[in-house]
């Protein structure tokens, strides 16, 4: 079992819909990242969380340390949000290295 | 403040050749991480370096792969005698020295290695 699990693997939405991507992890963590990758493209860090909630534009990330769970929400989704979203955790005592989920492929149709 | 730079962006090597991938961290960052993304697979940690030190190489294949981060100049990931299975995207990330922001990691654009 992967230390970091994401769901769903694939997600198709209509423009304007509210999107939720979930991430659960099985170990104690120091921090959790949400990353975005466009096909064939680079990786952009969206959020780094160790507690609570962060918001940037239409993107919101939350984390519940007790439940070992994080969510990424996209409000008013747009076709340009189509990308792979990756959850990555820094396990406690892991020398800061990231352990990645397998990613969620989001497709937003106009 | 330039971001993390990687070069080359695309690299084609024949089986048996050597591949050298370079990563220049963001200004002021002294920690460098290398990650590999194999086709149709997720990202995997390879190695974590600080200036002149390898901190954690638990994700590096035992043979043919090496990494360095010298006092001056970029970090280098070196793959000797490449094989087709080395074809992947290699990403470098950097973070600031220890402190409240040291969990932040900033990624470079990646180097796409193709072995023919």
mmCIF file of N, CA, C and O in Angstrom, chain B residues 1-89:
data_model
loop_
_atom_site.group_PDB
_atom_site.id
_atom_site.type_symbol
_atom_site.label_atom_id
_atom_site.label_comp_id
_atom_site.label_asym_id
_atom_site.label_seq_id
_atom_site.Cartn_x
_atom_site.Cartn_y
_atom_site.Cartn_z
ATOM 1 N N UNK B 1 14.140 37.210 -9.200
ATOM 2 C CA UNK B 1 14.726 36.014 -8.597
ATOM 3 C C UNK B 1 14.361 34.830 -9.477
ATOM 4 O O UNK B 1 13.205 34.414 -9.514
ATOM 5 N N UNK B 2 15.331 34.338 -10.216
ATOM 6 C CA UNK B 2 15.051 33.240 -11.129
ATOM 7 C C UNK B 2 14.643 32.024 -10.322
ATOM 8 O O UNK B 2 15.093 31.802 -9.203
ATOM 9 N N UNK B 3 13.798 31.196 -10.949
ATOM 10 C CA UNK B 3 13.375 29.957 -10.312
ATOM 11 C C UNK B 3 14.449 28.898 -10.448
ATOM 12 O O UNK B 3 15.591 29.157 -10.835
ATOM 13 N N UNK B 4 14.054 27.656 -10.158
ATOM 14 C CA UNK B 4 14.967 26.533 -10.310
ATOM 15 C C UNK B 4 15.186 26.290 -11.803
ATOM 16 O O UNK B 4 14.226 26.243 -12.569
ATOM 17 N N UNK B 5 16.429 26.155 -12.191
ATOM 18 C CA UNK B 5 16.749 25.967 -13.603
ATOM 19 C C UNK B 5 17.321 24.577 -13.810
ATOM 20 O O UNK B 5 18.147 24.107 -13.033
ATOM 21 N N UNK B 6 16.856 23.942 -14.877
ATOM 22 C CA UNK B 6 17.383 22.652 -15.245
ATOM 23 C C UNK B 6 17.796 22.683 -16.702
ATOM 24 O O UNK B 6 17.111 23.266 -17.534
ATOM 25 N N UNK B 7 18.905 22.022 -16.993
ATOM 26 C CA UNK B 7 19.267 21.858 -18.405
ATOM 27 C C UNK B 7 20.053 20.587 -18.609
ATOM 28 O O UNK B 7 20.662 20.077 -17.663
ATOM 29 N N UNK B 8 19.916 19.989 -19.786
ATOM 30 C CA UNK B 8 19.034 20.456 -20.848
ATOM 31 C C UNK B 8 17.578 20.117 -20.549
ATOM 32 O O UNK B 8 17.298 19.352 -19.638
ATOM 33 N N UNK B 9 16.673 20.676 -21.292
ATOM 34 C CA UNK B 9 15.256 20.349 -21.099
ATOM 35 C C UNK B 9 14.933 19.002 -21.746
ATOM 36 O O UNK B 9 14.078 18.267 -21.252
ATOM 37 N N UNK B 10 15.591 18.708 -22.827
ATOM 38 C CA UNK B 10 15.417 17.418 -23.498
ATOM 39 C C UNK B 10 16.796 16.872 -23.812
ATOM 40 O O UNK B 10 17.688 17.620 -24.236
ATOM 41 N N UNK B 11 16.962 15.575 -23.594
ATOM 42 C CA UNK B 11 18.253 14.937 -23.818
ATOM 43 C C UNK B 11 18.013 13.572 -24.443
ATOM 44 O O UNK B 11 17.227 12.770 -23.912
ATOM 45 N N UNK B 12 18.671 13.336 -25.546
ATOM 46 C CA UNK B 12 18.565 12.030 -26.214
ATOM 47 C C UNK B 12 19.930 11.374 -26.153
ATOM 48 O O UNK B 12 20.945 11.989 -26.514
ATOM 49 N N UNK B 13 19.948 10.159 -25.672
ATOM 50 C CA UNK B 13 21.195 9.403 -25.578
ATOM 51 C C UNK B 13 20.964 8.005 -26.140
ATOM 52 O O UNK B 13 19.876 7.430 -26.030
ATOM 53 N N UNK B 14 22.040 7.466 -26.734
ATOM 54 C CA UNK B 14 21.995 6.067 -27.180
ATOM 55 C C UNK B 14 22.354 5.167 -25.994
ATOM 56 O O UNK B 14 23.081 5.583 -25.083
ATOM 57 N N UNK B 15 21.866 3.955 -26.038
ATOM 58 C CA UNK B 15 22.210 2.980 -24.992
ATOM 59 C C UNK B 15 23.718 2.919 -24.811
ATOM 60 O O UNK B 15 24.469 2.879 -25.783
ATOM 61 N N UNK B 16 24.160 2.932 -23.556
ATOM 62 C CA UNK B 16 25.578 2.857 -23.265
ATOM 63 C C UNK B 16 26.282 4.186 -23.088
ATOM 64 O O UNK B 16 27.384 4.247 -22.542
ATOM 65 N N UNK B 17 25.626 5.282 -23.521
ATOM 66 C CA UNK B 17 26.234 6.595 -23.341
ATOM 67 C C UNK B 17 25.982 7.101 -21.921
ATOM 68 O O UNK B 17 25.247 6.504 -21.135
ATOM 69 N N UNK B 18 26.595 8.240 -21.623
ATOM 70 C CA UNK B 18 26.393 8.873 -20.324
ATOM 71 C C UNK B 18 25.430 10.046 -20.452
ATOM 72 O O UNK B 18 25.436 10.745 -21.474
ATOM 73 N N UNK B 19 24.623 10.243 -19.432
ATOM 74 C CA UNK B 19 23.727 11.405 -19.394
ATOM 75 C C UNK B 19 24.097 12.251 -18.177
ATOM 76 O O UNK B 19 24.291 11.722 -17.084
ATOM 77 N N UNK B 20 24.200 13.561 -18.408
ATOM 78 C CA UNK B 20 24.460 14.498 -17.304
ATOM 79 C C UNK B 20 23.339 15.514 -17.273
ATOM 80 O O UNK B 20 23.123 16.231 -18.240
ATOM 81 N N UNK B 21 22.660 15.583 -16.131
ATOM 82 C CA UNK B 21 21.534 16.489 -15.962
ATOM 83 C C UNK B 21 21.942 17.524 -14.912
ATOM 84 O O UNK B 21 22.480 17.164 -13.864
ATOM 85 N N UNK B 22 21.657 18.780 -15.219
ATOM 86 C CA UNK B 22 22.099 19.861 -14.340
ATOM 87 C C UNK B 22 20.911 20.565 -13.697
ATOM 88 O O UNK B 22 19.855 20.722 -14.317
ATOM 89 N N UNK B 23 21.131 21.010 -12.465
ATOM 90 C CA UNK B 23 20.085 21.726 -11.730
ATOM 91 C C UNK B 23 20.712 22.880 -10.967
ATOM 92 O O UNK B 23 21.624 22.671 -10.149
ATOM 93 N N UNK B 24 20.241 24.081 -11.245
ATOM 94 C CA UNK B 24 20.669 25.254 -10.475
ATOM 95 C C UNK B 24 19.526 25.658 -9.555
ATOM 96 O O UNK B 24 18.445 26.022 -10.040
ATOM 97 N N UNK B 25 19.727 25.585 -8.242
ATOM 98 C CA UNK B 25 18.625 25.909 -7.326
ATOM 99 C C UNK B 25 18.317 27.401 -7.331
ATOM 100 O O UNK B 25 19.068 28.209 -7.884
ATOM 101 N N UNK B 26 17.216 27.739 -6.700
ATOM 102 C CA UNK B 26 16.870 29.153 -6.544
ATOM 103 C C UNK B 26 17.949 29.827 -5.698
ATOM 104 O O UNK B 26 18.590 29.200 -4.853
ATOM 105 N N UNK B 27 18.102 31.103 -5.912
ATOM 106 C CA UNK B 27 19.098 31.885 -5.176
ATOM 107 C C UNK B 27 18.819 31.771 -3.677
ATOM 108 O O UNK B 27 17.675 31.925 -3.223
ATOM 109 N N UNK B 28 19.849 31.473 -2.916
ATOM 110 C CA UNK B 28 19.692 31.375 -1.465
ATOM 111 C C UNK B 28 19.297 29.995 -0.981
ATOM 112 O O UNK B 28 19.277 29.736 0.216
ATOM 113 N N UNK B 29 18.969 29.084 -1.916
ATOM 114 C CA UNK B 29 18.584 27.730 -1.525
ATOM 115 C C UNK B 29 19.824 26.843 -1.481
ATOM 116 O O UNK B 29 20.640 26.861 -2.401
ATOM 117 N N UNK B 30 19.913 26.052 -0.427
ATOM 118 C CA UNK B 30 21.091 25.209 -0.282
ATOM 119 C C UNK B 30 20.746 23.719 -0.271
ATOM 120 O O UNK B 30 21.630 22.892 -0.063
ATOM 121 N N UNK B 31 19.443 23.397 -0.449
ATOM 122 C CA UNK B 31 19.010 21.998 -0.459
ATOM 123 C C UNK B 31 18.478 21.681 -1.843
ATOM 124 O O UNK B 31 17.687 22.450 -2.405
ATOM 125 N N UNK B 32 18.905 20.542 -2.378
ATOM 126 C CA UNK B 32 18.465 20.112 -3.706
ATOM 127 C C UNK B 32 17.961 18.673 -3.629
ATOM 128 O O UNK B 32 18.565 17.836 -2.960
ATOM 129 N N UNK B 33 16.856 18.431 -4.315
ATOM 130 C CA UNK B 33 16.269 17.094 -4.385
ATOM 131 C C UNK B 33 16.134 16.714 -5.854
ATOM 132 O O UNK B 33 15.778 17.554 -6.682
ATOM 133 N N UNK B 34 16.376 15.455 -6.148
ATOM 134 C CA UNK B 34 16.127 14.931 -7.484
ATOM 135 C C UNK B 34 15.006 13.887 -7.395
ATOM 136 O O UNK B 34 15.017 13.016 -6.512
ATOM 137 N N UNK B 35 14.065 14.008 -8.349
ATOM 138 C CA UNK B 35 12.938 13.079 -8.435
ATOM 139 C C UNK B 35 12.848 12.561 -9.862
ATOM 140 O O UNK B 35 13.202 13.262 -10.816
ATOM 141 N N UNK B 36 12.350 11.350 -10.013
ATOM 142 C CA UNK B 36 12.205 10.748 -11.349
ATOM 143 C C UNK B 36 10.740 10.388 -11.587
ATOM 144 O O UNK B 36 10.061 9.883 -10.679
ATOM 145 N N UNK B 37 10.295 10.640 -12.800
ATOM 146 C CA UNK B 37 8.924 10.289 -13.196
ATOM 147 C C UNK B 37 9.035 9.393 -14.416
ATOM 148 O O UNK B 37 9.283 9.868 -15.526
ATOM 149 N N UNK B 38 8.837 8.092 -14.201
ATOM 150 C CA UNK B 38 8.858 7.144 -15.306
ATOM 151 C C UNK B 38 7.548 7.250 -16.071
ATOM 152 O O UNK B 38 6.513 7.647 -15.496
ATOM 153 N N UNK B 39 7.547 6.897 -17.370
ATOM 154 C CA UNK B 39 6.315 6.989 -18.164
ATOM 155 C C UNK B 39 5.158 6.249 -17.491
ATOM 156 O O UNK B 39 5.329 5.119 -17.044
ATOM 157 N N UNK B 40 4.040 6.906 -17.417
ATOM 158 C CA UNK B 40 2.814 6.335 -16.837
ATOM 159 C C UNK B 40 2.968 5.973 -15.361
ATOM 160 O O UNK B 40 2.165 5.220 -14.830
ATOM 161 N N UNK B 41 3.963 6.501 -14.683
ATOM 162 C CA UNK B 41 4.132 6.241 -13.257
ATOM 163 C C UNK B 41 4.207 7.556 -12.497
ATOM 164 O O UNK B 41 4.369 8.623 -13.061
ATOM 165 N N UNK B 42 4.108 7.444 -11.204
ATOM 166 C CA UNK B 42 4.195 8.629 -10.362
ATOM 167 C C UNK B 42 5.631 9.051 -10.130
ATOM 168 O O UNK B 42 6.583 8.404 -10.546
ATOM 169 N N UNK B 43 5.765 10.154 -9.451
ATOM 170 C CA UNK B 43 7.079 10.691 -9.109
ATOM 171 C C UNK B 43 7.680 9.906 -7.949
ATOM 172 O O UNK B 43 6.983 9.513 -7.016
ATOM 173 N N UNK B 44 8.999 9.719 -8.035
ATOM 174 C CA UNK B 44 9.696 8.998 -6.962
ATOM 175 C C UNK B 44 10.950 9.774 -6.566
ATOM 176 O O UNK B 44 11.683 10.271 -7.430
ATOM 177 N N UNK B 45 11.194 9.826 -5.273
ATOM 178 C CA UNK B 45 12.388 10.454 -4.745
ATOM 179 C C UNK B 45 13.635 9.673 -5.151
ATOM 180 O O UNK B 45 13.637 8.443 -5.161
ATOM 181 N N UNK B 46 14.694 10.429 -5.497
ATOM 182 C CA UNK B 46 15.969 9.764 -5.792
ATOM 183 C C UNK B 46 17.022 10.107 -4.745
ATOM 184 O O UNK B 46 17.565 9.239 -4.076
ATOM 185 N N UNK B 47 17.303 11.422 -4.604
ATOM 186 C CA UNK B 47 18.424 11.819 -3.754
ATOM 187 C C UNK B 47 18.201 13.223 -3.225
ATOM 188 O O UNK B 47 17.553 14.049 -3.884
ATOM 189 N N UNK B 48 18.743 13.475 -2.038
ATOM 190 C CA UNK B 48 18.667 14.787 -1.390
ATOM 191 C C UNK B 48 20.091 15.216 -1.059
ATOM 192 O O UNK B 48 20.846 14.473 -0.438
ATOM 193 N N UNK B 49 20.453 16.414 -1.528
ATOM 194 C CA UNK B 49 21.813 16.903 -1.333
ATOM 195 C C UNK B 49 21.810 18.295 -0.719
ATOM 196 O O UNK B 49 20.892 19.092 -0.968
ATOM 197 N N UNK B 50 22.807 18.550 0.079
ATOM 198 C CA UNK B 50 23.166 19.906 0.453
ATOM 199 C C UNK B 50 24.552 20.165 -0.127
ATOM 200 O O UNK B 50 25.210 19.252 -0.598
ATOM 201 N N UNK B 51 24.979 21.396 -0.073
ATOM 202 C CA UNK B 51 26.275 21.741 -0.672
ATOM 203 C C UNK B 51 27.363 20.769 -0.174
ATOM 204 O O UNK B 51 27.595 20.643 1.029
ATOM 205 N N UNK B 52 27.976 20.077 -1.118
ATOM 206 C CA UNK B 52 29.104 19.167 -0.882
ATOM 207 C C UNK B 52 28.748 17.945 -0.038
ATOM 208 O O UNK B 52 29.635 17.218 0.395
ATOM 209 N N UNK B 53 27.454 17.707 0.172
ATOM 210 C CA UNK B 53 27.057 16.551 0.982
ATOM 211 C C UNK B 53 25.856 15.843 0.374
ATOM 212 O O UNK B 53 24.907 16.495 -0.050
ATOM 213 N N UNK B 54 25.906 14.517 0.372
ATOM 214 C CA UNK B 54 24.719 13.731 0.052
ATOM 215 C C UNK B 54 24.055 13.383 1.373
ATOM 216 O O UNK B 54 24.658 12.729 2.234
ATOM 217 N N UNK B 55 22.813 13.844 1.558
ATOM 218 C CA UNK B 55 22.118 13.649 2.827
ATOM 219 C C UNK B 55 21.334 12.331 2.814
ATOM 220 O O UNK B 55 21.291 11.604 3.803
ATOM 221 N N UNK B 56 20.678 12.050 1.707
ATOM 222 C CA UNK B 56 19.823 10.865 1.618
ATOM 223 C C UNK B 56 19.815 10.401 0.169
ATOM 224 O O UNK B 56 19.356 11.136 -0.688
ATOM 225 N N UNK B 57 20.359 9.233 -0.092
ATOM 226 C CA UNK B 57 20.344 8.689 -1.457
ATOM 227 C C UNK B 57 19.572 7.381 -1.508
ATOM 228 O O UNK B 57 19.832 6.526 -2.354
ATOM 229 N N UNK B 58 18.606 7.233 -0.629
ATOM 230 C CA UNK B 58 17.880 5.974 -0.515
ATOM 231 C C UNK B 58 17.059 5.632 -1.755
ATOM 232 O O UNK B 58 16.689 4.482 -1.956
ATOM 233 N N UNK B 59 16.779 6.606 -2.608
ATOM 234 C CA UNK B 59 16.002 6.339 -3.809
ATOM 235 C C UNK B 59 16.837 6.164 -5.071
ATOM 236 O O UNK B 59 16.285 5.961 -6.155
ATOM 237 N N UNK B 60 18.122 6.213 -4.931
ATOM 238 C CA UNK B 60 18.998 6.097 -6.113
ATOM 239 C C UNK B 60 19.204 4.624 -6.449
ATOM 240 O O UNK B 60 19.506 3.813 -5.568
ATOM 241 N N UNK B 61 19.103 4.266 -7.734
ATOM 242 C CA UNK B 61 19.510 2.914 -8.124
ATOM 243 C C UNK B 61 20.961 2.676 -7.707
ATOM 244 O O UNK B 61 21.779 3.598 -7.682
ATOM 245 N N UNK B 62 21.250 1.425 -7.356
ATOM 246 C CA UNK B 62 22.571 1.117 -6.760
ATOM 247 C C UNK B 62 23.710 1.293 -7.746
ATOM 248 O O UNK B 62 24.842 1.592 -7.351
ATOM 249 N N UNK B 63 23.435 1.100 -9.005
ATOM 250 C CA UNK B 63 24.509 1.161 -10.006
ATOM 251 C C UNK B 63 24.193 2.240 -11.035
ATOM 252 O O UNK B 63 23.040 2.558 -11.296
ATOM 253 N N UNK B 64 25.209 2.795 -11.594
ATOM 254 C CA UNK B 64 25.197 3.695 -12.748
ATOM 255 C C UNK B 64 24.729 5.112 -12.429
ATOM 256 O O UNK B 64 24.958 6.015 -13.229
ATOM 257 N N UNK B 65 24.088 5.335 -11.315
ATOM 258 C CA UNK B 65 23.563 6.661 -10.982
ATOM 259 C C UNK B 65 24.419 7.294 -9.892
ATOM 260 O O UNK B 65 24.776 6.629 -8.909
ATOM 261 N N UNK B 66 24.712 8.581 -10.061
ATOM 262 C CA UNK B 66 25.403 9.316 -9.014
ATOM 263 C C UNK B 66 24.940 10.766 -9.056
ATOM 264 O O UNK B 66 24.425 11.247 -10.073
ATOM 265 N N UNK B 67 25.112 11.458 -7.930
ATOM 266 C CA UNK B 67 24.696 12.852 -7.859
ATOM 267 C C UNK B 67 25.700 13.619 -7.031
ATOM 268 O O UNK B 67 26.332 13.070 -6.128
ATOM 269 N N UNK B 68 25.828 14.901 -7.369
ATOM 270 C CA UNK B 68 26.708 15.762 -6.590
ATOM 271 C C UNK B 68 26.130 17.168 -6.561
ATOM 272 O O UNK B 68 25.374 17.561 -7.454
ATOM 273 N N UNK B 69 26.545 17.922 -5.561
ATOM 274 C CA UNK B 69 26.164 19.326 -5.449
ATOM 275 C C UNK B 69 27.397 20.038 -4.913
ATOM 276 O O UNK B 69 27.587 20.164 -3.711
ATOM 277 N N UNK B 70 28.264 20.486 -5.821
ATOM 278 C CA UNK B 70 29.541 21.051 -5.379
ATOM 279 C C UNK B 70 29.363 22.422 -4.733
ATOM 280 O O UNK B 70 28.301 23.050 -4.831
ATOM 281 N N UNK B 71 30.434 22.883 -4.106
ATOM 282 C CA UNK B 71 30.413 24.185 -3.444
ATOM 283 C C UNK B 71 30.042 25.294 -4.434
ATOM 284 O O UNK B 71 29.312 26.229 -4.102
ATOM 285 N N UNK B 72 30.589 25.199 -5.622
ATOM 286 C CA UNK B 72 30.268 26.160 -6.680
ATOM 287 C C UNK B 72 29.626 25.412 -7.836
ATOM 288 O O UNK B 72 30.072 24.326 -8.182
ATOM 289 N N UNK B 73 28.627 26.018 -8.436
ATOM 290 C CA UNK B 73 28.037 25.415 -9.626
ATOM 291 C C UNK B 73 26.791 24.616 -9.328
ATOM 292 O O UNK B 73 26.370 24.463 -8.177
ATOM 293 N N UNK B 74 26.186 24.080 -10.407
ATOM 294 C CA UNK B 74 24.917 23.390 -10.252
ATOM 295 C C UNK B 74 25.066 21.996 -9.650
ATOM 296 O O UNK B 74 26.170 21.443 -9.590
ATOM 297 N N UNK B 75 23.939 21.433 -9.258
ATOM 298 C CA UNK B 75 23.905 20.020 -8.902
ATOM 299 C C UNK B 75 23.869 19.209 -10.195
ATOM 300 O O UNK B 75 23.255 19.610 -11.188
ATOM 301 N N UNK B 76 24.533 18.079 -10.180
ATOM 302 C CA UNK B 76 24.588 17.215 -11.364
ATOM 303 C C UNK B 76 24.055 15.840 -10.998
ATOM 304 O O UNK B 76 24.468 15.250 -9.981
ATOM 305 N N UNK B 77 23.150 15.337 -11.823
ATOM 306 C CA UNK B 77 22.733 13.932 -11.743
ATOM 307 C C UNK B 77 23.357 13.240 -12.941
ATOM 308 O O UNK B 77 23.146 13.647 -14.081
ATOM 309 N N UNK B 78 24.143 12.208 -12.675
ATOM 310 C CA UNK B 78 24.895 11.539 -13.731
ATOM 311 C C UNK B 78 24.409 10.100 -13.853
ATOM 312 O O UNK B 78 24.298 9.386 -12.849
ATOM 313 N N UNK B 79 24.119 9.719 -15.076
ATOM 314 C CA UNK B 79 23.696 8.341 -15.342
ATOM 315 C C UNK B 79 24.693 7.762 -16.342
ATOM 316 O O UNK B 79 24.808 8.233 -17.475
ATOM 317 N N UNK B 80 25.408 6.758 -15.904
ATOM 318 C CA UNK B 80 26.385 6.120 -16.790
ATOM 319 C C UNK B 80 25.739 4.952 -17.515
ATOM 320 O O UNK B 80 24.818 4.301 -17.003
ATOM 321 N N UNK B 81 26.233 4.683 -18.726
ATOM 322 C CA UNK B 81 25.791 3.516 -19.512
ATOM 323 C C UNK B 81 24.268 3.399 -19.514
ATOM 324 O O UNK B 81 23.704 2.395 -19.071
ATOM 325 N N UNK B 82 23.628 4.441 -20.035
ATOM 326 C CA UNK B 82 22.171 4.492 -19.974
ATOM 327 C C UNK B 82 21.544 3.305 -20.691
ATOM 328 O O UNK B 82 22.082 2.778 -21.668
ATOM 329 N N UNK B 83 20.371 2.908 -20.170
ATOM 330 C CA UNK B 83 19.554 1.849 -20.772
ATOM 331 C C UNK B 83 18.177 2.436 -21.047
ATOM 332 O O UNK B 83 17.830 3.514 -20.548
ATOM 333 N N UNK B 84 17.390 1.694 -21.871
ATOM 334 C CA UNK B 84 16.074 2.244 -22.275
ATOM 335 C C UNK B 84 15.203 2.534 -21.052
ATOM 336 O O UNK B 84 14.428 3.487 -21.053
ATOM 337 N N UNK B 85 15.341 1.733 -20.009
ATOM 338 C CA UNK B 85 14.530 1.927 -18.801
ATOM 339 C C UNK B 85 14.837 3.214 -18.043
ATOM 340 O O UNK B 85 14.099 3.574 -17.124
ATOM 341 N N UNK B 86 15.931 3.891 -18.418
ATOM 342 C CA UNK B 86 16.247 5.179 -17.780
ATOM 343 C C UNK B 86 15.450 6.325 -18.402
ATOM 344 O O UNK B 86 15.471 7.451 -17.883
ATOM 345 N N UNK B 87 14.767 6.058 -19.512
ATOM 346 C CA UNK B 87 13.965 7.109 -20.165
ATOM 347 C C UNK B 87 12.880 7.566 -19.191
ATOM 348 O O UNK B 87 12.061 6.760 -18.722
ATOM 349 N N UNK B 88 12.888 8.834 -18.897
ATOM 350 C CA UNK B 88 11.974 9.377 -17.885
ATOM 351 C C UNK B 88 12.132 10.889 -17.860
ATOM 352 O O UNK B 88 13.005 11.453 -18.522
ATOM 353 N N UNK B 89 11.258 11.520 -17.069
ATOM 354 C CA UNK B 89 11.443 12.941 -16.766
ATOM 355 C C UNK B 89 12.119 13.029 -15.403
ATOM 356 O O UNK B 89 11.686 12.376 -14.447
#
